[in-house]
XYZ file of C-alpha atoms in Angstrom:
648
model
C -11.352 11.590 -32.829
C -13.168 8.595 -31.346
C -14.895 9.360 -28.039
C -15.004 5.790 -26.683
C -12.746 2.730 -26.633
C -13.847 -0.885 -26.268
C -11.039 -3.145 -24.976
C -11.437 -6.921 -25.109
C -9.200 -9.343 -23.175
C -8.757 -12.825 -24.679
C -6.353 -15.695 -24.049
C -6.087 -19.268 -22.875
C -7.650 -20.473 -19.655
C -5.708 -19.595 -16.509
C -3.552 -16.798 -17.928
C -5.168 -14.233 -15.597
C -7.494 -12.158 -17.818
C -10.158 -11.659 -15.147
C -7.547 -11.000 -12.457
C -6.005 -8.198 -14.551
C -9.400 -6.506 -14.819
C -10.143 -6.790 -11.086
C -6.633 -5.601 -10.159
C -7.201 -2.477 -12.275
C -10.559 -1.748 -10.633
C -9.630 -2.648 -7.044
C -6.016 -1.412 -7.338
C -4.994 -4.566 -5.478
C -4.800 -8.290 -6.075
C -8.012 -10.304 -5.702
C -7.109 -14.002 -5.332
C -10.481 -15.438 -6.289
C -12.491 -13.955 -9.167
C -15.440 -15.192 -11.177
C -15.000 -16.986 -14.505
C -15.837 -13.905 -16.596
C -15.875 -10.470 -14.981
C -18.864 -8.321 -16.055
C -18.171 -5.489 -18.483
C -16.539 -2.477 -16.822
C -17.177 1.135 -17.850
C -14.538 3.729 -16.985
C -15.700 7.365 -17.310
C -13.563 9.729 -19.426
C -12.450 11.984 -16.575
C -10.381 9.203 -14.995
C -8.589 8.095 -18.182
C -5.415 9.716 -19.567
C -6.982 10.125 -23.015
C -10.274 11.522 -21.662
C -12.486 8.958 -23.409
C -15.102 6.554 -22.105
C -13.496 3.128 -21.898
C -15.266 -0.236 -21.859
C -13.264 -3.246 -20.622
C -14.653 -6.629 -21.616
C -13.509 -9.986 -20.212
C -13.968 -13.268 -22.076
C -13.646 -17.019 -21.655
C -11.972 -19.458 -24.037
C -13.957 -22.617 -23.358
C -16.285 -24.260 -25.853
C -19.316 -22.814 -24.045
C -17.863 -19.323 -24.390
C -17.297 -19.479 -28.165
C -20.447 -17.640 -29.302
C -19.993 -14.828 -26.770
C -16.281 -14.605 -27.616
C -16.862 -14.218 -31.365
C -19.516 -11.559 -30.762
C -17.186 -9.545 -28.544
C -14.248 -9.889 -30.948
C -16.348 -8.301 -33.693
C -17.353 -5.401 -31.419
C -13.894 -4.686 -30.010
C -11.833 -1.615 -30.932
C -8.666 -3.246 -29.606
C -7.877 -6.783 -28.421
C -5.465 -7.643 -25.615
C -4.167 -11.213 -26.016
C -3.043 -12.305 -22.572
C -0.452 -15.045 -22.031
C 1.241 -16.263 -18.848
C 5.025 -16.142 -18.627
C 5.003 -19.433 -16.710
C 3.066 -21.135 -19.505
C 5.103 -21.060 -22.777
C 2.275 -22.781 -24.623
C -0.026 -19.777 -23.985
C 2.565 -17.600 -25.750
C 3.120 -20.066 -28.588
C -0.626 -20.135 -29.351
C -0.710 -16.395 -30.066
C 0.740 -16.674 -33.615
C -0.627 -20.165 -34.258
C -4.182 -19.791 -32.948
C -5.343 -16.396 -31.674
C -4.060 -14.034 -34.373
C -5.135 -16.321 -37.274
C -8.512 -16.701 -35.517
C -9.097 -12.917 -35.596
C -8.243 -12.813 -39.282
C -10.541 -15.749 -39.954
C -13.391 -13.719 -38.440
C -12.523 -10.793 -40.729
C -11.524 -8.587 -37.792
C -8.772 -6.012 -38.352
C -8.204 -4.055 -35.138
C -5.029 -3.298 -33.148
C -3.731 -6.103 -30.926
C -1.742 -5.697 -27.718
C 0.198 -8.707 -26.384
C 0.055 -8.886 -22.581
C 2.494 -11.082 -20.626
C 1.001 -11.644 -17.170
C 2.467 -13.104 -13.948
C 5.952 -11.571 -14.200
C 6.084 -11.944 -10.419
C 6.795 -15.658 -11.088
C 10.064 -14.882 -12.839
C 12.031 -15.461 -9.650
C 12.896 -11.925 -8.580
C 13.400 -10.678 -12.168
C 10.488 -8.636 -13.485
C 12.147 -7.750 -16.794
C 12.732 -9.969 -19.783
C 15.785 -8.970 -21.792
C 14.859 -11.415 -24.579
C 11.311 -10.089 -24.949
C 12.070 -8.051 -28.073
C 13.607 -11.066 -29.819
C 10.487 -13.083 -29.021
C 7.993 -10.425 -30.151
C 9.635 -9.077 -33.331
C 8.919 -12.215 -35.456
C 5.241 -12.056 -34.461
C 5.003 -8.317 -35.223
C 6.663 -8.833 -38.591
C 4.114 -11.494 -39.557
C 1.045 -9.838 -38.014
C 0.976 -6.095 -38.650
C -2.029 -5.661 -36.367
C 0.188 -6.286 -33.308
C 1.042 -2.858 -31.890
C 3.234 -3.702 -28.897
C 3.804 -6.074 -26.001
C 3.385 -5.168 -22.315
C 4.391 -7.339 -19.400
C 2.557 -7.006 -16.087
C 1.669 -8.663 -12.817
C -1.906 -8.634 -11.593
C -0.685 -9.964 -8.238
C 1.888 -7.295 -7.299
C 0.135 -5.350 -9.061
C 2.612 -3.959 -11.610
C 2.080 -2.298 -15.029
C -1.640 -3.176 -15.005
C -2.769 0.374 -15.797
C -0.115 0.520 -18.550
C -1.841 -2.386 -20.314
C -5.014 -0.369 -20.743
C -3.127 2.843 -21.489
C -1.377 1.189 -24.433
C -4.670 -0.371 -25.508
C -6.289 3.080 -25.572
C -3.362 4.516 -27.486
C -3.575 1.731 -30.062
C -7.131 2.816 -30.861
C -6.808 6.587 -30.532
C -3.309 6.877 -32.006
C -2.891 3.817 -34.231
C 0.473 2.934 -35.701
C -0.735 1.194 -38.867
C -1.787 4.283 -40.883
C 1.482 6.086 -40.108
C 4.350 3.650 -39.948
C 5.610 0.522 -41.670
C 6.932 -1.589 -38.811
C 8.671 -4.001 -41.183
C 10.670 -1.419 -43.135
C 10.816 1.090 -40.242
C 9.709 4.044 -42.395
C 6.756 6.424 -42.523
C 4.003 5.294 -44.868
C 3.354 7.169 -48.098
C 0.071 8.807 -47.017
C 1.649 9.921 -43.740
C 4.592 11.481 -45.599
C 2.183 13.269 -47.973
C 0.161 14.697 -45.074
C 3.229 15.818 -43.118
C 4.776 17.443 -46.209
C 1.580 19.406 -46.734
C 1.602 20.516 -43.088
C 5.248 21.596 -43.442
C 4.367 23.723 -46.496
C 1.476 25.378 -44.690
C 3.650 26.190 -41.669
C 6.404 27.606 -43.886
C 4.560 30.902 -44.168
C 7.342 32.812 -45.959
C 7.868 29.904 -48.406
C 11.657 29.760 -47.998
C 11.778 25.970 -47.549
C 12.623 25.967 -43.834
C 10.761 26.455 -40.552
C 12.495 29.226 -38.654
C 12.102 29.858 -34.925
C 8.978 31.996 -35.350
C 7.304 29.455 -37.655
C 8.193 26.547 -35.338
C 6.745 28.431 -32.372
C 3.534 29.158 -34.269
C 3.330 25.470 -35.234
C 3.845 24.501 -31.585
C 1.188 26.960 -30.422
C -1.360 25.760 -32.982
C -0.872 22.072 -32.201
C -0.039 22.053 -28.483
C -1.146 25.464 -27.161
C 2.286 26.248 -25.789
C 5.426 27.876 -27.235
C 8.813 26.192 -27.487
C 11.443 27.348 -25.050
C 14.690 28.477 -26.696
C 16.588 25.632 -25.039
C 14.056 23.073 -26.280
C 14.263 24.421 -29.810
C 18.045 24.221 -29.867
C 17.895 20.692 -28.462
C 15.568 19.602 -31.257
C 17.786 21.121 -33.935
C 20.927 19.546 -32.427
C 19.312 16.108 -32.463
C 18.177 16.538 -36.087
C 21.653 17.738 -37.130
C 23.218 14.609 -35.673
C 20.857 12.070 -37.227
C 19.320 13.602 -40.358
C 21.548 14.849 -43.148
C 20.193 18.140 -44.438
C 17.620 18.253 -41.645
C 18.736 21.732 -40.543
C 19.642 24.574 -42.904
C 20.244 28.259 -42.152
C 19.377 27.471 -38.528
C 15.898 26.321 -39.579
C 14.226 22.920 -39.840
C 13.932 21.543 -43.380
C 11.213 19.243 -44.667
C 13.575 16.276 -44.253
C 14.215 17.285 -40.661
C 10.485 17.672 -40.001
C 9.817 14.149 -41.314
C 12.726 12.755 -39.288
C 11.296 14.208 -36.068
C 7.960 12.472 -36.616
C 9.696 9.211 -37.457
C 11.519 9.404 -34.121
C 8.290 10.249 -32.266
C 6.629 7.130 -33.664
C 9.602 4.847 -33.107
C 9.757 5.965 -29.479
C 6.063 5.261 -28.938
C 4.940 8.901 -28.986
C 2.345 8.412 -31.684
C 0.005 10.817 -29.918
C 2.376 13.652 -30.875
C 2.136 12.961 -34.600
C -1.601 12.246 -34.398
C -2.193 15.527 -32.534
C -0.451 17.397 -35.342
C -2.396 15.560 -38.051
C -5.749 16.106 -36.345
C -5.080 19.801 -35.715
C -4.665 20.143 -39.466
C -7.936 18.319 -40.171
C -6.830 14.750 -40.903
C -8.858 11.670 -39.985
C -7.659 8.140 -39.329
C -7.541 7.462 -43.078
C -5.116 10.403 -43.406
C -7.603 12.325 -45.525
C -8.986 15.726 -44.583
C -12.353 15.117 -42.926
C -15.643 16.452 -44.292
C -16.338 18.222 -40.991
C -13.017 20.026 -41.267
C -13.419 21.035 -44.910
C -17.076 22.054 -44.618
C -17.798 23.502 -41.159
C -21.372 24.443 -40.349
C -22.280 27.739 -42.004
C -25.922 28.752 -42.281
C -27.055 30.931 -45.188
C -30.673 32.145 -44.856
C -32.928 32.251 -47.896
C -32.437 35.211 -50.237
C -29.048 36.050 -48.717
C -25.679 35.682 -50.399
C -22.164 34.988 -49.119
C -19.132 37.225 -49.517
C -15.558 37.222 -48.313
C -15.044 39.215 -45.130
C -12.094 41.608 -44.697
C -10.264 38.733 -42.950
C -10.857 36.526 -45.985
C -9.545 39.120 -48.426
C -6.538 39.741 -46.185
C -5.625 36.039 -46.091
C -5.969 35.603 -49.857
C -3.865 38.704 -50.449
C -1.074 37.355 -48.221
C -1.207 33.979 -50.004
C -0.938 35.741 -53.377
C 2.074 37.786 -52.286
C 3.839 34.763 -50.746
C 3.656 32.783 -53.988
C 4.438 35.688 -56.332
C 8.103 34.665 -56.325
C 9.205 37.007 -59.119
C 7.241 39.863 -57.531
C 5.749 40.948 -60.840
C 2.265 41.425 -59.368
C 0.819 38.343 -61.054
C 0.742 34.561 -60.587
C 1.913 32.550 -63.605
C 1.108 28.861 -64.187
C 4.067 27.600 -62.182
C 3.335 29.898 -59.243
C -0.344 28.903 -59.268
C 0.595 25.217 -59.364
C 2.835 25.692 -56.328
C 0.151 27.696 -54.520
C -2.439 24.940 -55.041
C 0.025 22.135 -54.199
C -1.541 21.796 -50.726
C -4.990 21.259 -52.288
C -6.586 18.858 -54.795
C -5.669 21.346 -57.519
C -6.901 24.532 -59.171
C -10.643 24.773 -58.362
C -11.327 26.618 -61.630
C -9.503 24.255 -63.998
C -12.736 23.428 -65.846
C -14.020 27.009 -66.046
C -11.833 28.643 -68.737
C -9.703 30.203 -66.005
C -7.895 32.631 -66.238
C -10.144 33.986 -69.008
C -12.817 34.388 -66.325
C -10.990 37.212 -64.580
C -8.263 39.850 -64.916
C -4.840 38.685 -66.105
C -1.791 40.395 -67.577
C -0.610 40.122 -71.191
C 1.072 36.776 -70.511
C -2.055 35.231 -68.980
C -0.772 35.469 -65.392
C -3.483 36.370 -62.886
C -3.137 39.754 -61.220
C -4.011 40.415 -57.583
C -7.160 42.205 -58.765
C -8.129 39.154 -60.812
C -7.227 36.742 -57.985
C -9.452 38.501 -55.444
C -12.205 38.930 -58.020
C -12.144 35.212 -58.869
C -12.480 34.274 -55.200
C -15.285 36.808 -54.804
C -17.174 35.075 -57.620
C -16.465 31.609 -56.212
C -17.710 32.649 -52.780
C -20.893 34.138 -54.227
C -21.713 31.135 -56.438
C -20.396 28.288 -54.261
C -19.229 29.337 -50.802
C -18.552 25.713 -49.802
C -15.705 25.569 -52.315
C -14.217 28.696 -50.756
C -14.521 27.234 -47.246
C -12.771 24.029 -48.329
C -9.965 25.874 -50.138
C -9.376 28.168 -47.190
C -8.640 24.934 -45.315
C -6.464 23.537 -48.107
C -4.459 26.765 -48.291
C -3.950 26.968 -44.525
C -6.276 29.679 -43.203
C -4.519 30.362 -39.894
C -7.290 30.757 -37.318
C -10.545 29.163 -36.272
C -13.373 29.474 -36.848
C -12.537 29.581 -40.533
C -16.068 30.844 -41.209
C -14.861 34.265 -40.000
C -13.380 34.611 -43.492
C -16.936 34.794 -44.875
C -19.919 37.009 -44.205
C -23.637 36.696 -44.998
C -25.487 39.593 -46.594
C -28.962 40.731 -45.704
C -31.802 39.384 -47.921
C -32.229 40.863 -51.390
C -35.902 41.546 -50.655
C -34.855 43.798 -47.786
C -32.440 45.626 -50.097
C -35.204 46.191 -52.626
C -37.667 47.304 -49.986
C -35.147 49.816 -48.659
C -34.044 50.763 -52.172
C -30.357 50.395 -51.280
C -28.039 47.377 -51.313
C -25.299 46.986 -48.718
C -23.547 44.121 -50.511
C -20.192 44.176 -52.267
C -20.565 41.350 -54.812
C -23.366 41.319 -57.379
C -24.650 38.690 -59.788
C -25.894 39.779 -63.204
C -27.589 37.511 -65.751
C -26.866 38.479 -69.364
C -29.595 37.321 -71.768
C -30.149 37.782 -75.461
C -30.416 36.090 -78.845
C -27.577 34.011 -80.253
C -25.017 36.285 -81.912
C -26.163 39.395 -80.058
C -22.713 39.930 -78.508
C -23.130 38.572 -74.967
C -19.825 36.689 -74.943
C -17.938 39.692 -76.345
C -19.434 41.848 -73.603
C -18.280 39.372 -70.936
C -14.790 39.147 -72.433
C -14.496 42.933 -72.507
C -15.455 43.099 -68.832
C -12.658 40.657 -67.949
C -10.183 42.730 -69.967
C -9.858 40.210 -72.801
C -9.342 41.318 -76.447
C -12.211 41.333 -78.945
C -12.499 38.174 -81.036
C -14.125 38.567 -84.489
C -14.814 34.818 -84.672
C -18.307 33.829 -83.552
C -18.496 30.727 -81.375
C -21.922 29.863 -79.925
C -22.000 29.555 -76.140
C -22.615 25.897 -75.331
C -22.521 26.038 -71.543
C -22.750 28.618 -68.796
C -20.014 31.228 -68.945
C -19.111 33.410 -65.952
C -16.643 36.277 -65.617
C -15.830 38.667 -62.788
C -14.059 41.959 -62.260
C -13.991 44.768 -59.763
C -15.801 48.045 -60.412
C -14.977 51.280 -58.631
C -18.126 53.086 -57.517
C -17.438 56.458 -55.913
C -14.199 55.185 -54.382
C -15.749 51.926 -53.151
C -14.679 48.640 -54.770
C -17.505 46.332 -55.822
C -17.278 42.989 -57.585
C -19.589 42.203 -60.470
C -20.206 38.690 -61.779
C -21.643 38.412 -65.314
C -23.213 35.124 -66.410
C -24.517 33.974 -69.775
C -26.089 30.566 -70.249
C -26.187 29.672 -73.925
C -29.369 28.614 -75.703
C -29.287 25.188 -74.063
C -29.406 26.394 -70.454
C -31.038 29.839 -70.678
C -34.632 28.580 -70.536
C -33.773 26.136 -67.740
C -32.359 28.985 -65.653
C -35.054 31.576 -66.294
C -37.959 29.248 -65.556
C -36.496 28.290 -62.175
C -37.483 30.798 -59.440
C -34.706 29.548 -57.148
C -32.157 30.583 -59.777
C -33.750 33.849 -60.830
C -34.020 34.912 -57.186
C -30.207 34.836 -57.044
C -29.831 37.553 -59.675
C -29.242 41.138 -58.601
C -29.611 42.477 -62.142
C -30.710 41.096 -65.484
C -29.224 42.631 -68.626
C -31.026 42.133 -71.930
C -28.642 42.369 -74.877
C -29.731 42.895 -78.481
C -27.754 43.453 -81.658
C -28.704 46.954 -82.813
C -27.744 46.013 -86.408
C -29.973 42.894 -86.527
C -33.667 43.578 -87.166
C -34.788 40.384 -85.389
C -32.606 40.631 -82.283
C -34.891 42.655 -80.012
C -37.989 40.521 -80.530
C -36.130 37.635 -78.850
C -35.835 39.729 -75.680
C -39.477 40.769 -75.782
C -40.593 37.156 -76.154
C -38.293 36.136 -73.308
C -39.860 38.679 -70.950
C -43.376 37.538 -71.862
C -42.488 33.884 -71.366
C -40.866 34.101 -67.925
C -41.660 35.974 -64.716
C -38.651 38.302 -64.428
C -40.091 41.727 -63.660
C -39.088 41.556 -59.977
C -35.410 41.678 -61.025
C -33.759 45.087 -61.599
C -33.342 45.384 -65.351
C -31.047 47.049 -67.871
C -31.101 46.940 -71.681
C -27.933 47.040 -73.788
C -27.706 47.571 -77.554
C -24.482 46.070 -78.943
C -22.547 46.627 -82.180
C -23.175 50.369 -82.222
C -20.312 50.691 -84.725
C -22.617 49.145 -87.368
C -25.645 50.731 -89.058
C -28.687 50.946 -86.794
C -31.497 48.646 -87.948
C -35.220 49.107 -87.332
C -36.301 46.262 -85.066
C -39.149 44.027 -86.211
C -41.174 44.684 -83.120
C -44.385 46.552 -82.359
C -42.341 49.365 -80.779
C -38.671 50.257 -80.998
C -36.368 49.478 -78.033
C -36.254 53.028 -76.642
C -40.041 53.330 -76.603
C -40.325 49.845 -75.128
C -38.016 50.805 -72.254
C -39.783 54.099 -71.570
C -43.108 52.294 -71.295
C -41.489 50.151 -68.611
C -40.133 53.260 -66.860
C -36.615 52.023 -67.578
C -33.487 53.643 -68.966
C -33.266 53.394 -72.763
C -30.794 50.777 -74.066
C -27.134 51.641 -73.529
C -25.373 51.568 -76.895
C -21.970 49.859 -76.883
C -19.394 48.581 -79.349
C -17.000 46.043 -77.898
C -15.125 45.895 -81.203
C -14.152 49.565 -81.032
C -13.766 49.575 -77.244
C -16.737 51.892 -76.652
C -18.529 50.313 -73.685
C -20.172 53.552 -72.500
C -19.474 52.772 -68.834
C -22.052 49.987 -69.029
C -20.455 47.966 -66.201
C -20.663 50.910 -63.817
C -24.302 51.283 -64.839
C -24.976 47.620 -64.009
C -23.357 48.032 -60.588
C -25.336 51.169 -59.846
C -28.570 49.350 -60.699
C -27.582 46.529 -58.345
C -26.799 49.016 -55.582
C -30.055 50.942 -56.134
C -32.466 48.190 -57.218
C -35.692 50.200 -57.138
C -34.417 52.513 -59.895
C -34.651 49.735 -62.500
C -37.733 47.638 -61.719
C -39.849 47.217 -64.903
C -42.966 49.340 -64.507
C -41.386 51.273 -61.665
C -40.606 50.334 -58.083
C -43.983 51.565 -56.780
C -45.830 49.277 -59.115
C -43.691 46.307 -58.147
C -44.227 46.913 -54.442
C -47.943 47.663 -54.741
C -48.522 44.584 -56.891
C -46.870 42.390 -54.331
C -48.877 44.032 -51.541
C -52.182 43.552 -53.415
C -51.409 39.907 -54.051
C -50.591 39.335 -50.376
C -53.851 41.005 -49.352
C -55.996 38.902 -51.702
C -54.237 35.690 -50.627
C -54.818 36.605 -46.976
C -58.524 37.146 -47.637
C -58.615 33.879 -49.531
C -57.121 31.965 -46.619
C -59.618 33.521 -44.212
C -62.602 32.298 -46.217
C -61.273 28.801 -46.639
C -58.624 28.717 -49.321
C -57.314 30.417 -52.417
C -59.990 29.145 -54.763
C -62.764 30.305 -52.438
C -61.187 33.759 -52.131
C -60.798 34.206 -55.866
C -64.365 33.007 -56.383
C -65.559 35.544 -53.780
C -63.829 38.381 -55.606
C -65.128 37.111 -58.933
C -68.729 36.903 -57.676
C -68.519 40.337 -56.061
C -67.370 42.265 -59.118
C -68.665 40.185 -62.021
C -72.331 40.727 -61.211
C -74.806 40.350 -64.064
C -74.926 43.380 -66.310
C -71.656 44.788 -64.984
C -68.821 45.821 -67.327
C -66.709 42.859 -66.195
C -69.459 40.262 -66.260
C -68.056 38.597 -69.388
C -64.547 38.016 -67.924
C -63.306 34.545 -67.090
C -61.791 33.702 -63.674
C -58.346 33.666 -65.356
C -58.907 37.212 -66.645
C -59.975 38.265 -63.171
C -56.741 36.864 -61.674
C -54.728 38.823 -64.246
C -56.732 41.962 -63.351
C -55.987 41.466 -59.623
C -52.245 41.022 -60.086
C -52.108 43.844 -62.606
C -53.583 46.317 -60.165
C -56.958 46.754 -61.845
C -55.634 46.991 -65.416
C -56.940 44.462 -67.885
C -53.911 44.773 -70.133
C -50.503 44.068 -68.577
């Protein structure tokens, strides 16, 4: 909400603009005032709306024109003052002042102010005022209201500025059509969404408990029983179908806000809208959808127990047939308070666990959100808002893990959601492996993967539930991913898949490992299509020997076609949980290599830079006649990183 309000007073000469300002400040009538009173600043603590308020006076003479136009463009609200003893000053409002604002391209709220009501001859009220103002308000939608006052008595002076503040902070225009006397479409849409979110048991009415929770959230105070009954009685009398089963229906909820606005209590409706994250354009604000949430480098984001609890409750509330799964209609209703299904373009629900009809189970629902939070936690934060996460801060629904490097140094991961890259030659069975993990049937038809494919499921490890995300990239995006350190650093495990029946399949993996720097990632090899005849791989060594040389487990043989997956997904999870057990070359080598490199770089910096340090090492060891004297500097760098071994 805006934290300051700039109020400009305009009007014909002699209507009392400057006197109104001085009467407000002095709280008494000042008979002689200067032509234009200097700008007045009112601190927030003395205003009803708790905002800094600037009051600006203006003149209407020819010499004042430039200053007047400048102030009109800066104003948040304009008070057009007329004098009740000067009918011409009133007549010029629709013929001169309001068209003048439009001519300048200014579209801000306007308050009409009738001054000098003390000259009405003992009568300070004008019974015909509404008849005089309505035609102007119908023609000029920017006119919010009309206030009559007397700067001399003084009377209603503070009300002038109160209504001016309200016109800025709680504007009518976005909410209400003054001509047709109905809520505007965007306002109805926002209020319907709020009603749905407050209807926690999804029975179509707000019962006493739900209305009290709504009242507490928006106004920090519960409804008294007498107040609640009074509200329902009023709705019963004026809104057909507004109360059902002693609860407030959506129609009744909309009627209440219509009445609030018509009676000038716009702050009530605006308070509700803002509590639910809406801005003045009646859209959810960016700050509301994406609250500040820092994620340090090398850490990942997971749902907290509070997050899982909320998503479980949401699932159960929308599972109307109570079959333990959400079908298309139930999902559509669940996401009706949001822009739509966030996974519509991701082959969902094939990405997670579903029943035979394609309805998403609770296991699949929580798994899908676990994957979303890991890969794009901002989407999760926004959808927690869309779906009505009940408490603030909403970030309590998420938690940040410790860095992966710390996990690998300690040899034990404390996280609950793991990311695994699945790499291998085209046709090696990566997609079939992913489909099997998500509980999908084997498809004998080969379709090349054209874009990144992700699936998720839960894996039970010694009674503890972990979530595993498997990703394959397709030939188009695999190289782009593996050459990017920022992307490879996100992986907890990399699984190399080869077709055990294809003689050329394993060489693709070997070439991949030589081409990209991936040995810091815990690694597992999988041999697919074990139901077919085993083929000798066209490679310098066979896969089992290759793995042993890397101090890794030999390839796990699986056949998705026959359903023999050899517990491979548990094996992947165990590698992720115990990363040092699957570092190529052994964990000690990985750690010692990193330590050696840090030491050499530190020496290099001490002697004036990396190149100087490497040259120092080169000159020290490659002395004439020595066994390494024929090596190039590049070979020396390889020897350093390799721990004193020429061949890596």
